[in-house]
Coordinates of C-alpha atoms and ligand atoms in Angstrom, one line a residue:
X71 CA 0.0 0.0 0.0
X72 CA 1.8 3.6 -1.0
X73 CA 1.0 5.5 2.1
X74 CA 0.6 8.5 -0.2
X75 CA -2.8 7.0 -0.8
X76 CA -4.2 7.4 2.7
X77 CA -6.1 10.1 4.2
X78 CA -6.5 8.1 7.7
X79 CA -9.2 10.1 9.9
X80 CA -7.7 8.9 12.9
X81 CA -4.1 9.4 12.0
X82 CA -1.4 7.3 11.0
X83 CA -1.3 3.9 8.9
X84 CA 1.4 2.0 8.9
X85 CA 2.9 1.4 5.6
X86 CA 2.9 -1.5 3.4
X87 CA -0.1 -3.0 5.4
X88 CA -3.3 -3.9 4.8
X89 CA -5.5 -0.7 6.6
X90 CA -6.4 -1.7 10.1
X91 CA -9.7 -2.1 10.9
X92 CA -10.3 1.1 13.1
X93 CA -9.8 3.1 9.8
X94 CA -12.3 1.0 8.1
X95 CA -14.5 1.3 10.5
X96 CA -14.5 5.4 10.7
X97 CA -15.0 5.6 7.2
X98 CA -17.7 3.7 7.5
X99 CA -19.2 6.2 10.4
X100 CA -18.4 9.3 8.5
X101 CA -19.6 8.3 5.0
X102 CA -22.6 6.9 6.8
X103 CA -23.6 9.9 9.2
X104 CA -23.1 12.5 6.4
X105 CA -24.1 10.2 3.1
X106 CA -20.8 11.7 1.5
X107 CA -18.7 9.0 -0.5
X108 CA -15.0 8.4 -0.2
X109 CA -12.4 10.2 -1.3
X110 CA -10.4 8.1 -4.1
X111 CA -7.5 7.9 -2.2
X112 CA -9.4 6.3 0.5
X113 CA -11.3 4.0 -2.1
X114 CA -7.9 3.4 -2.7
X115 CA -6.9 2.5 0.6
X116 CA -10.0 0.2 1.0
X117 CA -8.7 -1.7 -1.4
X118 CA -6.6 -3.3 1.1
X119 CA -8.8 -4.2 4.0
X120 CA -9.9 -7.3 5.3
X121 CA -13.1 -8.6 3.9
X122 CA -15.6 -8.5 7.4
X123 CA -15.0 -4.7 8.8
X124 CA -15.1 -3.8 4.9
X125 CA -18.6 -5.9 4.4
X126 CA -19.5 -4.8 8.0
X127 CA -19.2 -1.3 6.8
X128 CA -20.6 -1.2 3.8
X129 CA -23.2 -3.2 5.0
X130 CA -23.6 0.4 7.7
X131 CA -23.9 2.6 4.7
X132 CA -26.5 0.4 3.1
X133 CA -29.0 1.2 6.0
X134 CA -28.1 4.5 6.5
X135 CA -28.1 6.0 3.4
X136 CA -29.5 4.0 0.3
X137 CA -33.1 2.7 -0.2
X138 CA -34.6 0.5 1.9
X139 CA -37.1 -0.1 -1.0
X140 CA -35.8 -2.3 -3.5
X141 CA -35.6 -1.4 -6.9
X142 CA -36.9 -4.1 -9.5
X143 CA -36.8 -3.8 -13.0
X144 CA -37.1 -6.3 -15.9
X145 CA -35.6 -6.1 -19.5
X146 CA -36.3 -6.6 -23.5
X147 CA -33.9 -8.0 -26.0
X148 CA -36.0 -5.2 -28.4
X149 CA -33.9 -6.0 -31.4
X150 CA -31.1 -8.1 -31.2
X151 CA -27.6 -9.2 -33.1
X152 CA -25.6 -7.6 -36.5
X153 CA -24.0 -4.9 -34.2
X154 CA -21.5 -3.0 -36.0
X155 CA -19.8 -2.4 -33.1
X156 CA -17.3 -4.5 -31.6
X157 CA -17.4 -4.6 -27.6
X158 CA -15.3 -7.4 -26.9
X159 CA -17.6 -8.0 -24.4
X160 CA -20.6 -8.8 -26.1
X161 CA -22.4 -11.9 -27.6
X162 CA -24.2 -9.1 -29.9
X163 CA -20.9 -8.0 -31.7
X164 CA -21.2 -8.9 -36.0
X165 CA -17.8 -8.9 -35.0
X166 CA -17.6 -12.1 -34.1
X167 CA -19.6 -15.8 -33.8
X168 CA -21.2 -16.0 -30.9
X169 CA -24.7 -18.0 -32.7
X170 CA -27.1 -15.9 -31.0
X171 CA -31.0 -15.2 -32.1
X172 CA -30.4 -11.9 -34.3
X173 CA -34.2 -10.0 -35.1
X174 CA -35.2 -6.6 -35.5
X175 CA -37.2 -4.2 -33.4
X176 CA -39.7 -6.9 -31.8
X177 CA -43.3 -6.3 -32.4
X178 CA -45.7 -3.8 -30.4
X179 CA -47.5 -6.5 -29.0
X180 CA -44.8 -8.6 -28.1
X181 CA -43.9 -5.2 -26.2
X182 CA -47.0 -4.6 -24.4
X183 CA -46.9 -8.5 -23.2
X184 CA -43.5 -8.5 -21.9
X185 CA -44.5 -5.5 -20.2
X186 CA -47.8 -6.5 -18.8
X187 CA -46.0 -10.0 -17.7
X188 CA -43.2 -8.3 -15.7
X189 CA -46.1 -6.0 -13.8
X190 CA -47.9 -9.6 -12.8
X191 CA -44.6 -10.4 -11.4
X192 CA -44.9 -6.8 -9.2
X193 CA -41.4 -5.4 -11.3
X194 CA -41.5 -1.5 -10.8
X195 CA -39.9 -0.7 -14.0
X196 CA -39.8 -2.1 -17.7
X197 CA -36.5 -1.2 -19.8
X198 CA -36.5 -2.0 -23.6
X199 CA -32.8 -3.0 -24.9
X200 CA -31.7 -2.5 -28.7
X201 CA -28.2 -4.0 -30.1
X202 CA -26.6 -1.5 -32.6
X203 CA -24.6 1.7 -32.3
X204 CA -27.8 3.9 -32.2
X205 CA -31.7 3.1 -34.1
X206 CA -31.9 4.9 -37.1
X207 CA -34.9 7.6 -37.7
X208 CA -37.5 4.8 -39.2
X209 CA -36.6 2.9 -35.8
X210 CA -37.4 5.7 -33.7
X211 CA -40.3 6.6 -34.7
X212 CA -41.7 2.8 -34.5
X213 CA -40.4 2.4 -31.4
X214 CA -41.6 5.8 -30.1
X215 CA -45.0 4.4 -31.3
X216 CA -44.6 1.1 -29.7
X217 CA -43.4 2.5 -26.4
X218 CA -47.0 4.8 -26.3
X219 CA -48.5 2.1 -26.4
X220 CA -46.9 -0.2 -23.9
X221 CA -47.7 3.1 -21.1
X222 CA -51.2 3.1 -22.2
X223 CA -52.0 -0.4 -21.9
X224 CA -49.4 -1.4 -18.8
X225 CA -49.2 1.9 -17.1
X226 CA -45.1 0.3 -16.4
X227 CA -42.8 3.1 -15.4
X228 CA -40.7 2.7 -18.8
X229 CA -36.4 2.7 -19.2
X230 CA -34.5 2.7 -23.2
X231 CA -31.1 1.4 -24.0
X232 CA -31.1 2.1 -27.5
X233 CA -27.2 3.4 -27.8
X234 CA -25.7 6.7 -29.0
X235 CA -29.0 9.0 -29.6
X236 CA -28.9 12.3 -30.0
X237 CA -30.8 14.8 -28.1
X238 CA -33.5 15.2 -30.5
X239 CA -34.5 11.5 -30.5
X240 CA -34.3 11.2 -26.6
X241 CA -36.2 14.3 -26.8
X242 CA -38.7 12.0 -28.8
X243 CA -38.9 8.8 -26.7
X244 CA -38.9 11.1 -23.5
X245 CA -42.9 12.6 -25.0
X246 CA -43.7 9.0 -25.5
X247 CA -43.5 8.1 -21.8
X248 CA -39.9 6.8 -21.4
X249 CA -38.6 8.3 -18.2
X250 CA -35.4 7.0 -17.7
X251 CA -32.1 6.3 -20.4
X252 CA -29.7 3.4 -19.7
X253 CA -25.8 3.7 -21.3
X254 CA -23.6 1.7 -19.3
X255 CA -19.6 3.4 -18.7
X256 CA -18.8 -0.3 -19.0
X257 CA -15.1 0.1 -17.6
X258 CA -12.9 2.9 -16.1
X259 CA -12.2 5.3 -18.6
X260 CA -8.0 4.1 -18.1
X261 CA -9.0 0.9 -19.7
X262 CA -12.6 1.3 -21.7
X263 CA -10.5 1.8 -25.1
X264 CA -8.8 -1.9 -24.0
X265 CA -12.7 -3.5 -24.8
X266 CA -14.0 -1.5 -27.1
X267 CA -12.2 0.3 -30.5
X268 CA -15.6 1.6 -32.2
X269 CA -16.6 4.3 -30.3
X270 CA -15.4 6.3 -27.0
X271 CA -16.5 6.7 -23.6
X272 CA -17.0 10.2 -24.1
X273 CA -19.6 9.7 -26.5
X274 CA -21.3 7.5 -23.9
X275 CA -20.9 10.4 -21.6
X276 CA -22.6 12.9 -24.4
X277 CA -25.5 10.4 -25.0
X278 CA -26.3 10.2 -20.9
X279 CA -25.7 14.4 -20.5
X280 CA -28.1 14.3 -23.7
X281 CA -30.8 12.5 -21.9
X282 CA -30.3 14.0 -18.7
X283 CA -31.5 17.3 -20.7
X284 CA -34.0 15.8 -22.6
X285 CA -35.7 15.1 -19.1
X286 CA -34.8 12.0 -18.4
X287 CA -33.1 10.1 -15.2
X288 CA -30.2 8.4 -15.8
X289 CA -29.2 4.8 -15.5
X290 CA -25.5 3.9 -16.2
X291 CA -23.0 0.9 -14.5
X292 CA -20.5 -1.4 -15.8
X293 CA -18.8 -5.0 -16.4
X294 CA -16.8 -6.4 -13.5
X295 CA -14.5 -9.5 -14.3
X296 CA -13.2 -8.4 -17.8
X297 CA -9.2 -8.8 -16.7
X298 CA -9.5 -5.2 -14.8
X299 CA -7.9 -4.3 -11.6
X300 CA -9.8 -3.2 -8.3
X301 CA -8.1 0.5 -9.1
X302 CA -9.8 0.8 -12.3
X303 CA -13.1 -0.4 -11.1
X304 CA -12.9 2.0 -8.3
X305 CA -12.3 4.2 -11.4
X306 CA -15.3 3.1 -12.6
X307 CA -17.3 4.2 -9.5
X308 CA -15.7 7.8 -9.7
X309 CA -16.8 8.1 -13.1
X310 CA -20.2 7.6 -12.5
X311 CA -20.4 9.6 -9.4
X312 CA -18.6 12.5 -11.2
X313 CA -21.8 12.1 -13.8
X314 CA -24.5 12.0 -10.6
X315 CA -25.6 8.7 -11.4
X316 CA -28.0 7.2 -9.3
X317 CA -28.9 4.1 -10.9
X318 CA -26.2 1.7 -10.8
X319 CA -26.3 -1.8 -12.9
X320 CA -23.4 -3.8 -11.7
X321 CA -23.0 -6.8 -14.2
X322 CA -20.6 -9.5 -13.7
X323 CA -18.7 -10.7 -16.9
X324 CA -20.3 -14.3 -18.0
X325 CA -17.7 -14.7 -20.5
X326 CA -19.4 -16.1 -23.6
X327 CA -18.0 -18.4 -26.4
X328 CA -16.8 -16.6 -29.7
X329 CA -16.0 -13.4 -28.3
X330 CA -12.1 -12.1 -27.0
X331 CA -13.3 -12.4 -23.4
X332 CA -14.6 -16.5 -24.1
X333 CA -11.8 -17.8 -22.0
X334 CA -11.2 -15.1 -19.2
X335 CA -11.4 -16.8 -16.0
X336 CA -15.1 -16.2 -13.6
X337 CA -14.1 -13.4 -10.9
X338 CA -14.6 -15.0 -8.0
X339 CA -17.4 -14.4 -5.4
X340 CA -15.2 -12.9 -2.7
X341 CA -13.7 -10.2 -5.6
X342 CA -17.4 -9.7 -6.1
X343 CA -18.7 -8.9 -2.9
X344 CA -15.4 -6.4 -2.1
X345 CA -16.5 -4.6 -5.2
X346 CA -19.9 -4.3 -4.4
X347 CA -18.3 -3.0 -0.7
X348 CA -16.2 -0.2 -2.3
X349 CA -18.6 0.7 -4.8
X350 CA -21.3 1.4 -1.8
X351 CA -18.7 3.5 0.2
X352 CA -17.9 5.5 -3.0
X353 CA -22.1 5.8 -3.8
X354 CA -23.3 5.7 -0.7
X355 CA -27.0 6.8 -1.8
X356 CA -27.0 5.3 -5.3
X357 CA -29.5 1.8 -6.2
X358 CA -26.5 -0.6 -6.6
X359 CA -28.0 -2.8 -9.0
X360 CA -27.8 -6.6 -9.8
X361 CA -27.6 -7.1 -13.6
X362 CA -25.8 -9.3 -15.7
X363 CA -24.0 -12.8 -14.4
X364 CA -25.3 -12.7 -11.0
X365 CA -27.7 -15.7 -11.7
X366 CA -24.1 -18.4 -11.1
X367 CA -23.8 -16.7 -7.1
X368 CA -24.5 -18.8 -4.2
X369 CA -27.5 -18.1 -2.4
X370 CA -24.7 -16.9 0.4
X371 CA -23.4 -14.8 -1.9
X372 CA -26.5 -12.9 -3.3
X373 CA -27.7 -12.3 0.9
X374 CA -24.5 -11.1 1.6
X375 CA -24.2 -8.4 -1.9
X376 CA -28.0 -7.3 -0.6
X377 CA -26.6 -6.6 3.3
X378 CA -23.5 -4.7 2.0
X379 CA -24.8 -2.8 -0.6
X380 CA -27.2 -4.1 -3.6
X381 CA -30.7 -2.5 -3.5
X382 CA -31.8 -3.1 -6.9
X383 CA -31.8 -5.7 -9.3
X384 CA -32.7 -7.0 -13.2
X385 CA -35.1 -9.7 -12.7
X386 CA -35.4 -12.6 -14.9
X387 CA -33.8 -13.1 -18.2
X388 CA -30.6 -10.7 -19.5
X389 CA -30.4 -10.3 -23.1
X390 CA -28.4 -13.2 -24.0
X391 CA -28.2 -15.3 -21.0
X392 CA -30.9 -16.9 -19.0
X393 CA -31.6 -15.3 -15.7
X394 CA -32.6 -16.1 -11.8
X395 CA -36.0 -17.3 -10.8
X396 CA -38.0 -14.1 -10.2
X397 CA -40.2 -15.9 -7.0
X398 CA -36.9 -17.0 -5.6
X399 CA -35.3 -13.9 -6.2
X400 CA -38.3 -11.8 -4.5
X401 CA -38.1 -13.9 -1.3
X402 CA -34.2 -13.3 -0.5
X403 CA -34.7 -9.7 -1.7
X404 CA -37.8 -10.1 1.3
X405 CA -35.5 -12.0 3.8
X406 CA -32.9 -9.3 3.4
X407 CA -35.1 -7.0 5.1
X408 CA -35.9 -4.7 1.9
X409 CA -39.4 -3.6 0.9
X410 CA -40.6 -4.9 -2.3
Ligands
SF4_256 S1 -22.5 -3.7 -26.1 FE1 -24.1 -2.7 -27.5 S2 -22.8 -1.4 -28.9 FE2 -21.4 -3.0 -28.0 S3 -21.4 -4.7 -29.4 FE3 -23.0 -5.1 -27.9 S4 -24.9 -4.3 -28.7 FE4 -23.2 -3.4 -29.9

């Protein structure tokens, strides 16, 4: 540990050590009592700590200052394959062979369905997911029709992730009743160019500043387990807090046959739940959000990540890879003390 890295609130920590306890500990209380997130250096720092006073901390946070109502939201593959883009990533890539269904924009009613399905399930929010760099202008204005009619008929609280738009079109989709835009930062912006050559993290950045000001909330995470360090997931964190994120999805990297990533080893649950940690004493107030690749996690696992910092989750299905159990996920969401 580089001791330049510490701003100890209790004074000194010795060098080349893993933090003691006691500093954990009053970062916890401070961040807790004022809702105020870390400082990077002392992300940094945490970096090092032993797992229970980091969990146990974390897990203080949690109550203190994020949601004690859980955040459940469900997703649409709403057109999917033949992406010109090539996130390494991603099973949707043209860019390589990763045999997965490839369609268009899905029907209206196949919408409204989904929709209606995830509401008899009691999911707060409905987010339709589109592969591609950004929908073209016949696209929008089908899927600007579609998404009217999903509101009328569902009455879901509605989310997009339709790529690089412009203001104009969010401006669109924002009149039809979407109220929130996802773009995930997907990596720290020291390593985002290592996973994807196509297009920057800036324009990401653009495309959420562009829905922000079209009136929309904003919804923007990563992938963990792609080869990165803990220092550029912590990265990561402070990019989104710089943006004044609040909605957080946290996917784990299920590495998938055909793409670059196929063969990169699982991150293992304990890396996990020390992410989750830091990221909730860097966002103290955010919805930490279970997305991608949490389905493999041991039901140990998932009841620790709720105590210590998730408060939200994608229920069911992902886009490319099968899902939890949405009764079984409800219960340990209920037996973690949240309301549902
Ligand atoms: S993550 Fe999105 S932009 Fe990147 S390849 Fe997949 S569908 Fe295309």
């Amino acid at each position: 540990m580089n001791r330049s890295l510490l701003e100890n609130p209790s004074g000194t920590v010795p060098s080349g050590q893993p933090v003691p306890d006691s500093y954990v500990r009053q970062l916890a209380e401070r961040v807790s009592a004022t809702c105020e997130g870390v400082s990077e250096a002392e992300a940094a720092a945490l970096s090092s700590a032993s797992d229970e006073p980091l969990y146990d901390g974390a897990a203080m946070i949690t109550r203190s200052c994020a949601s004690r109502k859980f955040d459940t939201c469900s997703i649409i593959n709403g057109k999917s394959g033949r992406c010109p883009e090539d996130c390494k990533w991603c099973a949707q890539s043209a860019h390589y062979h990763s045999h997965i269904a490839e369609y268009p924009l899905v029907s209206t009613a196949r919408l409204v369905e989904a929709a209606a399905l995830s509401r008899s399930h009691g999911i707060g929010r409905f987010s339709i997911v589109t592969s591609g760099r950004r929908l073209k202008p016949d696209e929008v204005s089908a899927l600007c029709s579609s998404v009217r009619e999903v509101a009328a008929k569902t009455g879901m609280k509605l989310c997009l992730s339709a790529g690089l738009l412009d203001e104009e079109d969010l401006k669109a989709f924002r009149e039809a009743g979407i109220s929130r835009y996802h773009c995930n930062l997907e990596a720290s912006p020291s390593c985002f160019g290592d996973y994807c050559t196509t297009h920057t993290q800036s324009e990401k950045v653009s495309t959420l500043e562009a829905a922000r000001n079209a009136g929309m909330e904003i919804c923007s995470g990563g992938i963990i387990g792609m080869g990165e360090t803990i220092i550029q997931r912590i990265g990561l964190a402070f990019a989104l807090r710089s943006l004044g994120v609040k909605s957080v999805p946290v996917n784990i990297l299920s590495p998938i046959p055909g793409t670059p990533l196929e063969n990169v080893p699982l991150l293992p649950e304990k890396e996990i739940l020390r992410t989750i940690a830091i990221f909730r004493f860097i966002l103290p107030d955010a919805a930490l959000r279970f997305a991608g690749g949490r389905a493999r996690l041991s039901d140990k696992t998932t009841l620790e990540a709720y105590r210590i910092g998730i408060n939200a989750s994608i229920m069911g299905d992902m886009l490319t890879t099968a899902g939890a159990d949405i009764g079984k996920d409800m219960a340990r969401i209920h037996s973690a003390g949240y309301i549902l």
